[in-house]
Structure formats: C-alpha cells, structure tokens
PDB file of C-alpha atoms in Angstrom:
ATOM      1  CA  MET A  11       0.027   0.116   0.342  1.00 55.00           C
ATOM      2  CA  LYS A  12       1.223   3.484  -0.908  1.00 57.00           C
ATOM      3  CA  ILE A  13       0.262   4.887   2.814  1.00 59.00           C
ATOM      4  CA  LEU A  14       2.253   2.259   4.077  1.00 61.00           C
ATOM      5  CA  SER A  15       5.800   2.944   1.787  1.00 66.00           C
ATOM      6  CA  VAL A  16       5.501   6.996   2.963  1.00 55.00           C
ATOM      7  CA  ILE A  17       5.785   6.119   6.459  1.00 57.00           C
ATOM      8  CA  TRP A  18       8.451   3.068   6.189  1.00 60.00           C
ATOM      9  CA  GLN A  19      10.487   5.700   4.060  1.00 64.00           C
ATOM     10  CA  ASP A  20       9.871   8.900   6.438  1.00 59.00           C
ATOM     11  CA  VAL A  21      11.086   6.107   8.966  1.00 58.00           C
ATOM     12  CA  ARG A  22      14.161   5.249   7.319  1.00 62.00           C
ATOM     13  CA  ARG A  23      14.989   8.628   6.852  1.00 57.00           C
ATOM     14  CA  GLY A  24      14.087   9.484  10.859  1.00 58.00           C
ATOM     15  CA  GLU A  25      11.403  12.076  10.074  1.00 61.00           C
ATOM     16  CA  ASN A  26       8.131  12.277  11.684  1.00 61.00           C
ATOM     17  CA  ILE A  27       8.814   9.300  14.142  1.00 63.00           C
ATOM     18  CA  ASP A  28       7.243  11.352  16.758  1.00 62.00           C
ATOM     19  CA  SER A  29       4.154  11.535  15.273  1.00 66.00           C
ATOM     20  CA  TYR A  30       4.023   7.837  14.263  1.00 64.00           C
ATOM     21  CA  ALA A  31       4.750   7.128  17.819  1.00 67.00           C
ATOM     22  CA  ALA A  32       2.166   9.572  18.839  1.00 63.00           C
ATOM     23  CA  ILE A  33      -0.391   8.119  17.027  1.00 68.00           C
ATOM     24  CA  VAL A  34       0.584   4.357  17.516  1.00 69.00           C
ATOM     25  CA  ALA A  35       0.382   5.294  21.069  1.00 67.00           C
ATOM     26  CA  ALA A  36      -3.067   6.741  21.121  1.00 65.00           C
ATOM     27  CA  PHE A  37      -4.102   3.602  18.925  1.00 66.00           C
ATOM     28  CA  CYS A  38      -3.412   1.150  21.475  1.00 69.00           C
ATOM     29  CA  LEU A  39      -4.476   3.415  24.491  1.00 64.00           C
ATOM     30  CA  SER A  40      -7.989   3.326  22.590  1.00 65.00           C
ATOM     31  CA  ILE A  41      -8.137   0.212  22.516  1.00 67.00           C
ATOM     32  CA  ALA A  42      -7.124  -1.006  25.866  1.00 63.00           C
ATOM     33  CA  ASN A  43      -9.511   1.799  26.974  1.00 62.00           C
ATOM     34  CA  ILE A  44     -12.381  -0.503  25.245  1.00 61.00           C
ATOM     35  CA  PHE A  45     -11.712  -3.952  26.967  1.00 60.00           C
ATOM     36  CA  GLY A  46     -11.189  -2.003  30.579  1.00 61.00           C
ATOM     37  CA  PHE A  47      -7.270  -2.707  30.408  1.00 61.00           C
ATOM     38  CA  VAL A  48      -6.108   0.763  31.740  1.00 58.00           C
ATOM     39  CA  PRO A  49      -7.654   3.042  34.428  1.00 64.00           C
ATOM     40  CA  GLN A  50      -9.660   6.418  32.787  1.00 61.00           C
ATOM     41  CA  SER A  51      -6.547   8.370  34.855  1.00 60.00           C
ATOM     42  CA  LEU A  52      -4.069   6.561  32.693  1.00 60.00           C
ATOM     43  CA  ILE A  53      -6.122   7.302  29.686  1.00 59.00           C
ATOM     44  CA  SER A  54      -6.540  11.210  30.583  1.00 64.00           C
ATOM     45  CA  SER A  55      -2.630  11.868  31.098  1.00 63.00           C
ATOM     46  CA  VAL A  56      -1.418  10.197  28.335  1.00 62.00           C
ATOM     47  CA  THR A  57      -4.188  11.713  25.892  1.00 66.00           C
ATOM     48  CA  LEU A  58      -2.403  14.950  27.315  1.00 60.00           C
ATOM     49  CA  ALA A  59       1.037  14.214  26.684  1.00 64.00           C
ATOM     50  CA  VAL A  60      -0.143  12.957  22.810  1.00 63.00           C
ATOM     51  CA  LEU A  61      -1.465  16.193  22.363  1.00 65.00           C
ATOM     52  CA  ALA A  62       1.373  18.011  23.573  1.00 61.00           C
ATOM     53  CA  LEU A  63       3.642  15.845  21.417  1.00 63.00           C
ATOM     54  CA  LEU A  64       1.301  17.096  18.744  1.00 64.00           C
ATOM     55  CA  ALA A  65       1.671  20.612  19.352  1.00 62.00           C
ATOM     56  CA  ILE A  66       5.575  20.588  19.468  1.00 66.00           C
ATOM     57  CA  THR A  67       5.822  18.338  16.261  1.00 64.00           C
ATOM     58  CA  ASN A  68       3.604  21.558  14.480  1.00 65.00           C
ATOM     59  CA  LEU A  69       5.939  23.950  15.343  1.00 62.00           C
ATOM     60  CA  GLY A  70       8.942  22.082  14.632  1.00 61.00           C
ATOM     61  CA  ASN A  71       7.046  21.514  10.922  1.00 62.00           C
ATOM     62  CA  ARG A  72       6.158  25.238  10.720  1.00 66.00           C
ATOM     63  CA  HIS A  73       9.356  26.526  11.696  1.00 60.00           C
ATOM     64  CA  ARG A  74      11.390  23.969   8.957  1.00 61.00           C
ATOM     65  CA  LEU A  75       8.799  25.141   6.557  1.00 61.00           C
ATOM     66  CA  ASP A  76       9.485  29.005   6.834  1.00 62.00           C
ATOM     67  CA  THR A  77      13.230  28.153   6.803  1.00 58.00           C
ATOM     68  CA  ALA A  78      12.916  26.412   3.767  1.00 51.00           C
ATOM     69  CA  LEU A  79      11.162  29.304   2.033  1.00 55.00           C
ATOM     70  CA  ASN A  80      13.186  31.817   3.336  1.00 56.00           C
ATOM     71  CA  GLN A  81      16.242  29.921   1.800  1.00 48.00           C
ATOM     72  CA  LYS A  82      14.817  29.203  -1.762  1.00 50.00           C
ATOM     73  CA  GLY A  83      13.844  33.075  -1.952  1.00 48.00           C
ATOM     74  CA  ASN A  84      17.177  33.791  -1.040  1.00 51.00           C
ATOM     75  CA  GLU A  85      18.735  31.387  -3.392  1.00 66.00           C
ATOM     76  CA  PHE A  86      16.129  32.746  -6.032  1.00 72.00           C
ATOM     77  CA  PHE A  87      17.059  36.531  -6.067  1.00 78.00           C
ATOM     78  CA  MET A  88      20.722  37.010  -6.109  1.00 82.00           C
ATOM     79  CA  LYS A  89      22.996  40.150  -6.212  1.00 82.00           C
ATOM     80  CA  ARG A  90      25.622  39.023  -8.877  1.00 85.00           C
ATOM     81  CA  PHE A  91      25.496  35.611 -11.246  1.00 85.00           C
ATOM     82  CA  PRO A  92      26.846  32.501 -10.532  1.00 88.00           C
ATOM     83  CA  GLU A  93      30.253  31.155 -11.192  1.00 86.00           C
ATOM     84  CA  SER A  94      28.821  28.954 -13.714  1.00 89.00           C
ATOM     85  CA  LEU A  95      27.558  31.412 -16.279  1.00 91.00           C
ATOM     86  CA  GLN A  96      30.813  31.224 -18.042  1.00 91.00           C
ATOM     87  CA  GLU A  97      30.815  27.382 -18.267  1.00 92.00           C
ATOM     88  CA  ASP A  98      27.271  27.685 -19.186  1.00 94.00           C
ATOM     89  CA  ILE A  99      28.157  29.703 -22.045  1.00 94.00           C
ATOM     90  CA  VAL A 100      31.084  27.789 -23.199  1.00 93.00           C
ATOM     91  CA  ARG A 101      29.143  24.615 -23.661  1.00 94.00           C
ATOM     92  CA  ALA A 102      25.877  26.011 -24.796  1.00 95.00           C
ATOM     93  CA  LYS A 103      25.198  25.509 -29.072  1.00 95.00           C
ATOM     94  CA  GLU A 104      22.686  28.575 -28.999  1.00 97.00           C
ATOM     95  CA  THR A 105      23.285  31.811 -27.295  1.00 97.00           C
ATOM     96  CA  TRP A 106      21.176  34.504 -26.731  1.00 97.00           C
ATOM     97  CA  LEU A 107      22.452  37.901 -25.684  1.00 97.00           C
ATOM     98  CA  ILE A 108      19.926  40.563 -24.666  1.00 97.00           C
ATOM     99  CA  GLY A 109      20.705  44.218 -23.150  1.00 94.00           C
ATOM    100  CA  TYR A 110      20.673  47.692 -23.740  1.00 92.00           C
ATOM    101  CA  ASN A 111      24.306  48.253 -24.984  1.00 93.00           C
ATOM    102  CA  LEU A 112      26.207  44.793 -23.680  1.00 94.00           C
ATOM    103  CA  THR A 113      29.287  46.700 -23.771  1.00 92.00           C
ATOM    104  CA  ARG A 114      31.004  44.527 -21.331  1.00 92.00           C
ATOM    105  CA  THR A 115      29.366  41.538 -21.562  1.00 93.00           C
ATOM    106  CA  VAL A 116      30.992  41.659 -25.236  1.00 94.00           C
ATOM    107  CA  VAL A 117      34.408  42.848 -24.682  1.00 93.00           C
ATOM    108  CA  ASN A 118      34.975  40.184 -21.702  1.00 92.00           C
ATOM    109  CA  PHE A 119      33.277  37.375 -23.712  1.00 92.00           C
ATOM    110  CA  SER A 120      35.062  38.422 -27.115  1.00 91.00           C
ATOM    111  CA  THR A 121      37.253  35.429 -27.156  1.00 91.00           C
ATOM    112  CA  MET A 122      34.794  32.992 -26.224  1.00 92.00           C
ATOM    113  CA  LEU A 123      32.290  34.295 -28.647  1.00 93.00           C
ATOM    114  CA  ASP A 124      34.893  34.240 -31.389  1.00 91.00           C
ATOM    115  CA  GLU A 125      35.253  30.652 -30.743  1.00 91.00           C
ATOM    116  CA  LYS A 126      31.500  29.792 -30.213  1.00 92.00           C
ATOM    117  CA  LEU A 127      31.514  31.028 -34.040  1.00 91.00           C
ATOM    118  CA  GLU A 128      33.730  29.131 -35.367  1.00 90.00           C
ATOM    119  CA  ARG A 129      32.622  25.864 -33.728  1.00 91.00           C
ATOM    120  CA  GLY A 130      29.367  26.383 -35.713  1.00 91.00           C
ATOM    121  CA  GLU A 131      27.377  27.558 -33.091  1.00 94.00           C
ATOM    122  CA  LYS A 132      24.650  29.808 -32.876  1.00 94.00           C
ATOM    123  CA  ILE A 133      24.772  33.407 -30.956  1.00 95.00           C
ATOM    124  CA  LYS A 134      21.558  36.107 -31.008  1.00 96.00           C
ATOM    125  CA  VAL A 135      22.247  39.333 -29.691  1.00 97.00           C
ATOM    126  CA  LEU A 136      19.373  41.992 -28.902  1.00 97.00           C
ATOM    127  CA  LEU A 137      20.122  45.635 -28.300  1.00 96.00           C
ATOM    128  CA  LEU A 138      18.433  49.268 -28.311  1.00 95.00           C
ATOM    129  CA  ASP A 139      18.485  50.774 -31.794  1.00 95.00           C
ATOM    130  CA  PRO A 140      21.364  53.279 -31.311  1.00 94.00           C
ATOM    131  CA  HIS A 141      19.214  55.948 -33.868  1.00 92.00           C
ATOM    132  CA  GLY A 142      15.867  54.698 -31.991  1.00 91.00           C
ATOM    133  CA  LYS A 143      13.619  57.063 -29.963  1.00 89.00           C
ATOM    134  CA  ALA A 144      13.637  54.628 -26.830  1.00 87.00           C
ATOM    135  CA  LEU A 145      17.404  55.355 -26.405  1.00 85.00           C
ATOM    136  CA  SER A 146      16.524  58.538 -24.531  1.00 80.00           C
ATOM    137  CA  PHE A 147      13.741  56.694 -22.389  1.00 80.00           C
ATOM    138  CA  ALA A 148      15.975  53.916 -21.526  1.00 78.00           C
ATOM    139  CA  ASN A 149      18.929  56.417 -20.651  1.00 72.00           C
ATOM    140  CA  LYS A 150      16.946  58.250 -18.175  1.00 75.00           C
ATOM    141  CA  THR A 151      16.036  55.388 -15.889  1.00 77.00           C
ATOM    142  CA  LEU A 152      19.508  54.945 -14.894  1.00 73.00           C
ATOM    143  CA  TYR A 153      20.912  56.492 -11.473  1.00 70.00           C
ATOM    144  CA  TYR A 154      23.859  58.375 -12.998  1.00 74.00           C
ATOM    145  CA  PRO A 155      22.453  59.109 -16.819  1.00 73.00           C
ATOM    146  CA  MET A 156      24.661  59.293 -19.230  1.00 79.00           C
ATOM    147  CA  THR A 157      24.167  61.709 -22.127  1.00 83.00           C
ATOM    148  CA  GLU A 158      22.216  60.442 -25.186  1.00 85.00           C
ATOM    149  CA  GLU A 159      25.087  60.225 -27.482  1.00 89.00           C
ATOM    150  CA  GLN A 160      27.271  58.424 -24.738  1.00 90.00           C
ATOM    151  CA  HIS A 161      24.839  55.807 -24.940  1.00 88.00           C
ATOM    152  CA  ARG A 162      24.247  55.926 -28.351  1.00 92.00           C
ATOM    153  CA  GLU A 163      28.141  55.498 -28.651  1.00 94.00           C
ATOM    154  CA  ARG A 164      28.404  52.525 -26.444  1.00 93.00           C
ATOM    155  CA  ILE A 165      25.641  50.485 -28.335  1.00 94.00           C
ATOM    156  CA  LEU A 166      27.866  51.569 -31.474  1.00 95.00           C
ATOM    157  CA  THR A 167      31.234  50.218 -30.169  1.00 95.00           C
ATOM    158  CA  THR A 168      29.202  46.977 -29.252  1.00 95.00           C
ATOM    159  CA  LEU A 169      28.338  46.626 -32.492  1.00 95.00           C
ATOM    160  CA  SER A 170      31.484  47.099 -34.445  1.00 94.00           C
ATOM    161  CA  ASN A 171      33.421  44.731 -31.535  1.00 93.00           C
ATOM    162  CA  LEU A 172      31.093  42.371 -32.631  1.00 93.00           C
ATOM    163  CA  ARG A 173      31.744  43.265 -36.389  1.00 91.00           C
ATOM    164  CA  GLN A 174      35.191  42.358 -35.833  1.00 89.00           C
ATOM    165  CA  ILE A 175      34.129  39.081 -33.638  1.00 87.00           C
ATOM    166  CA  CYS A 176      32.250  37.593 -36.540  1.00 80.00           C
ATOM    167  CA  ARG A 177      34.755  38.754 -39.251  1.00 76.00           C
ATOM    168  CA  THR A 178      35.729  34.811 -39.938  1.00 66.00           C
ATOM    169  CA  ASN A 179      32.321  33.514 -39.540  1.00 69.00           C
ATOM    170  CA  LYS A 180      29.289  35.783 -39.732  1.00 68.00           C
ATOM    171  CA  PHE A 181      26.943  33.275 -40.372  1.00 79.00           C
ATOM    172  CA  ASN A 182      26.056  32.063 -37.304  1.00 90.00           C
ATOM    173  CA  LEU A 183      25.778  35.435 -35.522  1.00 93.00           C
ATOM    174  CA  GLU A 184      22.557  37.031 -35.692  1.00 94.00           C
ATOM    175  CA  ILE A 185      22.079  40.484 -34.606  1.00 95.00           C
ATOM    176  CA  ARG A 186      18.594  42.083 -33.703  1.00 97.00           C
ATOM    177  CA  ILE A 187      18.011  46.173 -32.216  1.00 96.00           C
ATOM    178  CA  ALA A 188      14.703  47.053 -30.633  1.00 95.00           C
ATOM    179  CA  ASP A 189      12.995  50.956 -30.298  1.00 94.00           C
ATOM    180  CA  PHE A 190      11.859  50.107 -26.872  1.00 90.00           C
ATOM    181  CA  PRO A 191      13.109  49.524 -23.716  1.00 85.00           C
ATOM    182  CA  PHE A 192      13.500  46.113 -22.017  1.00 88.00           C
ATOM    183  CA  ALA A 193      12.744  45.544 -18.189  1.00 89.00           C
ATOM    184  CA  PHE A 194      15.506  43.184 -17.979  1.00 92.00           C
ATOM    185  CA  GLY A 195      19.019  41.823 -19.539  1.00 93.00           C
ATOM    186  CA  VAL A 196      19.408  38.201 -20.922  1.00 96.00           C
ATOM    187  CA  TYR A 197      21.790  35.387 -21.347  1.00 96.00           C
ATOM    188  CA  ALA A 198      19.806  32.659 -22.321  1.00 97.00           C
ATOM    189  CA  LEU A 199      21.201  29.327 -23.056  1.00 97.00           C
ATOM    190  CA  ASP A 200      20.214  26.383 -24.956  1.00 97.00           C
ATOM    191  CA  MET A 201      16.827  27.840 -24.387  1.00 96.00           C
ATOM    192  CA  MET A 202      14.893  25.799 -26.458  1.00 95.00           C
ATOM    193  CA  SER A 203      15.859  22.350 -24.639  1.00 94.00           C
ATOM    194  CA  THR A 204      15.264  20.371 -21.757  1.00 92.00           C
ATOM    195  CA  ASN A 205      18.483  21.568 -19.938  1.00 92.00           C
ATOM    196  CA  GLY A 206      18.065  25.441 -20.867  1.00 96.00           C
ATOM    197  CA  LYS A 207      19.010  28.199 -18.783  1.00 96.00           C
ATOM    198  CA  ILE A 208      18.642  31.450 -18.557  1.00 97.00           C
ATOM    199  CA  TYR A 209      20.077  34.207 -16.494  1.00 96.00           C
ATOM    200  CA  ILE A 210      18.157  37.242 -16.024  1.00 96.00           C
ATOM    201  CA  LYS A 211      19.500  40.637 -14.308  1.00 93.00           C
ATOM    202  CA  THR A 212      16.394  42.962 -14.063  1.00 90.00           C
ATOM    203  CA  TYR A 213      17.316  46.746 -14.893  1.00 87.00           C
ATOM    204  CA  GLU A 214      16.709  49.192 -11.973  1.00 83.00           C
ATOM    205  CA  TYR A 215      15.087  52.368 -12.204  1.00 82.00           C
ATOM    206  CA  LYS A 216      17.060  55.480 -10.866  1.00 81.00           C
ATOM    207  CA  THR A 217      18.634  53.831  -7.821  1.00 82.00           C
ATOM    208  CA  LYS A 218      22.453  53.006  -7.374  1.00 78.00           C
ATOM    209  CA  ALA A 219      21.959  49.330  -6.472  1.00 77.00           C
ATOM    210  CA  ASP A 220      21.890  46.744  -9.226  1.00 80.00           C
ATOM    211  CA  GLY A 221      18.835  45.264  -9.879  1.00 82.00           C
ATOM    212  CA  PRO A 222      18.425  40.939  -8.264  1.00 88.00           C
ATOM    213  CA  ARG A 223      19.612  38.500 -10.482  1.00 92.00           C
ATOM    214  CA  ILE A 224      17.779  35.427 -11.410  1.00 93.00           C
ATOM    215  CA  LEU A 225      18.976  32.087 -12.807  1.00 94.00           C
ATOM    216  CA  LEU A 226      15.740  29.699 -14.029  1.00 94.00           C
ATOM    217  CA  THR A 227      16.486  26.348 -15.626  1.00 94.00           C
ATOM    218  CA  THR A 228      13.650  24.284 -16.993  1.00 94.00           C
ATOM    219  CA  LYS A 229      13.093  22.759 -13.421  1.00 91.00           C
ATOM    220  CA  ASP A 230      11.242  26.110 -13.027  1.00 92.00           C
ATOM    221  CA  GLU A 231       8.639  25.313 -15.282  1.00 92.00           C
ATOM    222  CA  TYR A 232       6.006  28.586 -15.308  1.00 94.00           C
ATOM    223  CA  TRP A 233       8.499  31.180 -14.933  1.00 94.00           C
ATOM    224  CA  PHE A 234      11.149  29.580 -17.606  1.00 95.00           C
ATOM    225  CA  ASP A 235       8.458  29.259 -19.929  1.00 96.00           C
ATOM    226  CA  TYR A 236       7.055  32.908 -19.368  1.00 96.00           C
ATOM    227  CA  TYR A 237      10.233  34.124 -19.533  1.00 96.00           C
ATOM    228  CA  ARG A 238      11.598  32.261 -22.699  1.00 97.00           C
ATOM    229  CA  ASN A 239       8.121  33.672 -24.300  1.00 96.00           C
ATOM    230  CA  GLN A 240       9.151  37.188 -23.536  1.00 95.00           C
ATOM    231  CA  ILE A 241      12.372  36.857 -24.962  1.00 96.00           C
ATOM    232  CA  MET A 242      10.925  35.574 -28.306  1.00 97.00           C
ATOM    233  CA  ALA A 243       8.191  38.370 -28.522  1.00 96.00           C
ATOM    234  CA  LEU A 244      11.114  41.187 -27.444  1.00 95.00           C
ATOM    235  CA  TRP A 245      13.118  39.427 -30.577  1.00 96.00           C
ATOM    236  CA  ASN A 246      10.066  39.245 -33.037  1.00 96.00           C
ATOM    237  CA  ASP A 247       9.420  42.769 -32.379  1.00 95.00           C
ATOM    238  CA  ALA A 248      13.254  43.610 -32.959  1.00 96.00           C
ATOM    239  CA  LYS A 249      14.666  44.833 -36.363  1.00 96.00           C
ATOM    240  CA  PRO A 250      17.115  42.479 -37.836  1.00 95.00           C
ATOM    241  CA  TYR A 251      20.613  44.768 -38.187  1.00 93.00           C
ATOM    242  CA  ASP A 252      22.993  43.623 -41.007  1.00 87.00           C
ATOM    243  CA  LEU A 253      27.037  44.088 -39.856  1.00 78.00           C
TER     244      LEU A 253
END
C-alpha cells in the first residue's frame, strides 16, 4: 500500500517518528480502554501528553517550512550571477544575449564568442536601436544617466566589436535592434532544449543598487516558460541588423 510505503520511507530517514509514535500510542490506548485494561486516569494523562507532542511537532514543521521558504527566496534572487555562467556559455550550442548596450559583456566574452562562432554554434544578440526613440527613455532610468550620445556610442561600439568577432564567420551570428526599452537583460543558453538556462538581470529605475539576478532552468517550469516567451516576443518585434 502507498501509505505504508510513505511511512516506511519516513521512518528510514528518521522523519516524523514522533508523530507516528503518538499515533501508535493513541491507537493502543484506545483499544485498551475499550476492553477496560487501563484506568481512566491513565488515559487522560496520556491523551494530554499526545496532544502536547503533536503541538510541538506542528511547531517544528512550521519552523522548518519557514526556513525552507526563506532559503529558497535567498537562492532565487542573487546580487551577482554564479560562477557557472561562464561555463554554461562555453557549453551552450545556442546563446542569446539581450541588453541595452552589452558593452562589457561583448568585451569580456569576446574570445569565447569568437570560438563559439568558429565551432558553428549560434549566437543571437538583441540591443537597443542606437538611432531610435527608446534610447532616450532607457537612458533616463539610470541613476547616473549618460548623455544620449554617450549611450548611442556604447551601442555602436558593441556593434563594432561584434563586427570584428564575426569577421571570419558571420553566418552563425544574428543581431537585432529594438526601439523599445527592455525590463531586463538576459543570457539565455539553449533555452529551447530540456537543459536550457536563462540568466536574468532585472533593470533598476534610478537607484544606485543593481537589480536582482535570477537563474531559471527548465525545472522552474512556469517562470522558465514565461521568460522564454518574453525573450521570443522581444526578438520577434525587433529589427534585423546587418553588420
């Protein structure tokens, strides 16, 4: 029976033993009371003890649940991406990069991106349109705003760097530009596969502190699908850019 299997697994792991012991004790005393084997005073004392034990067990379970939920929240939101990001980019067969200008990303990962293109792996890049209206809106969200021209130059520098990276193999690099602000930046790695991962940096609005970083895998199901659909919608509404 399934219920017996669950109980046995709990006992083997040393979990909920106090609850099972209380249930067994209550059952045995109930049977003994029916046949008059134990005095009523003993039944009352044991009943109070069982109720106290169950109350303590419930408090312990609640504490463990609260601790688990707090730990999950701390793991979900991060101040910086884990070190696994670079390794995941190396392994990915298809890499999506989305951001306002991606200046540091392209510079820091230039060698890696070049090697990926040489291996025939796909790279998709989405940036703000350097000559679009959204450039001024996105710039105003920064705590230390640049001039619109400075922001434009960063995007153009990224495009120039990408042009250098793909000079030997341009067929596996696809670039699009969008004339609307993004709510987040993204490293999406093999997101169409069962082992896909999406690294997300939410963009802040006029605050010094960086927005939270989030790592989603296919195990996150609903939220993974939600952000994957967001990425596809952004990509489909953007314009292709020919280097």
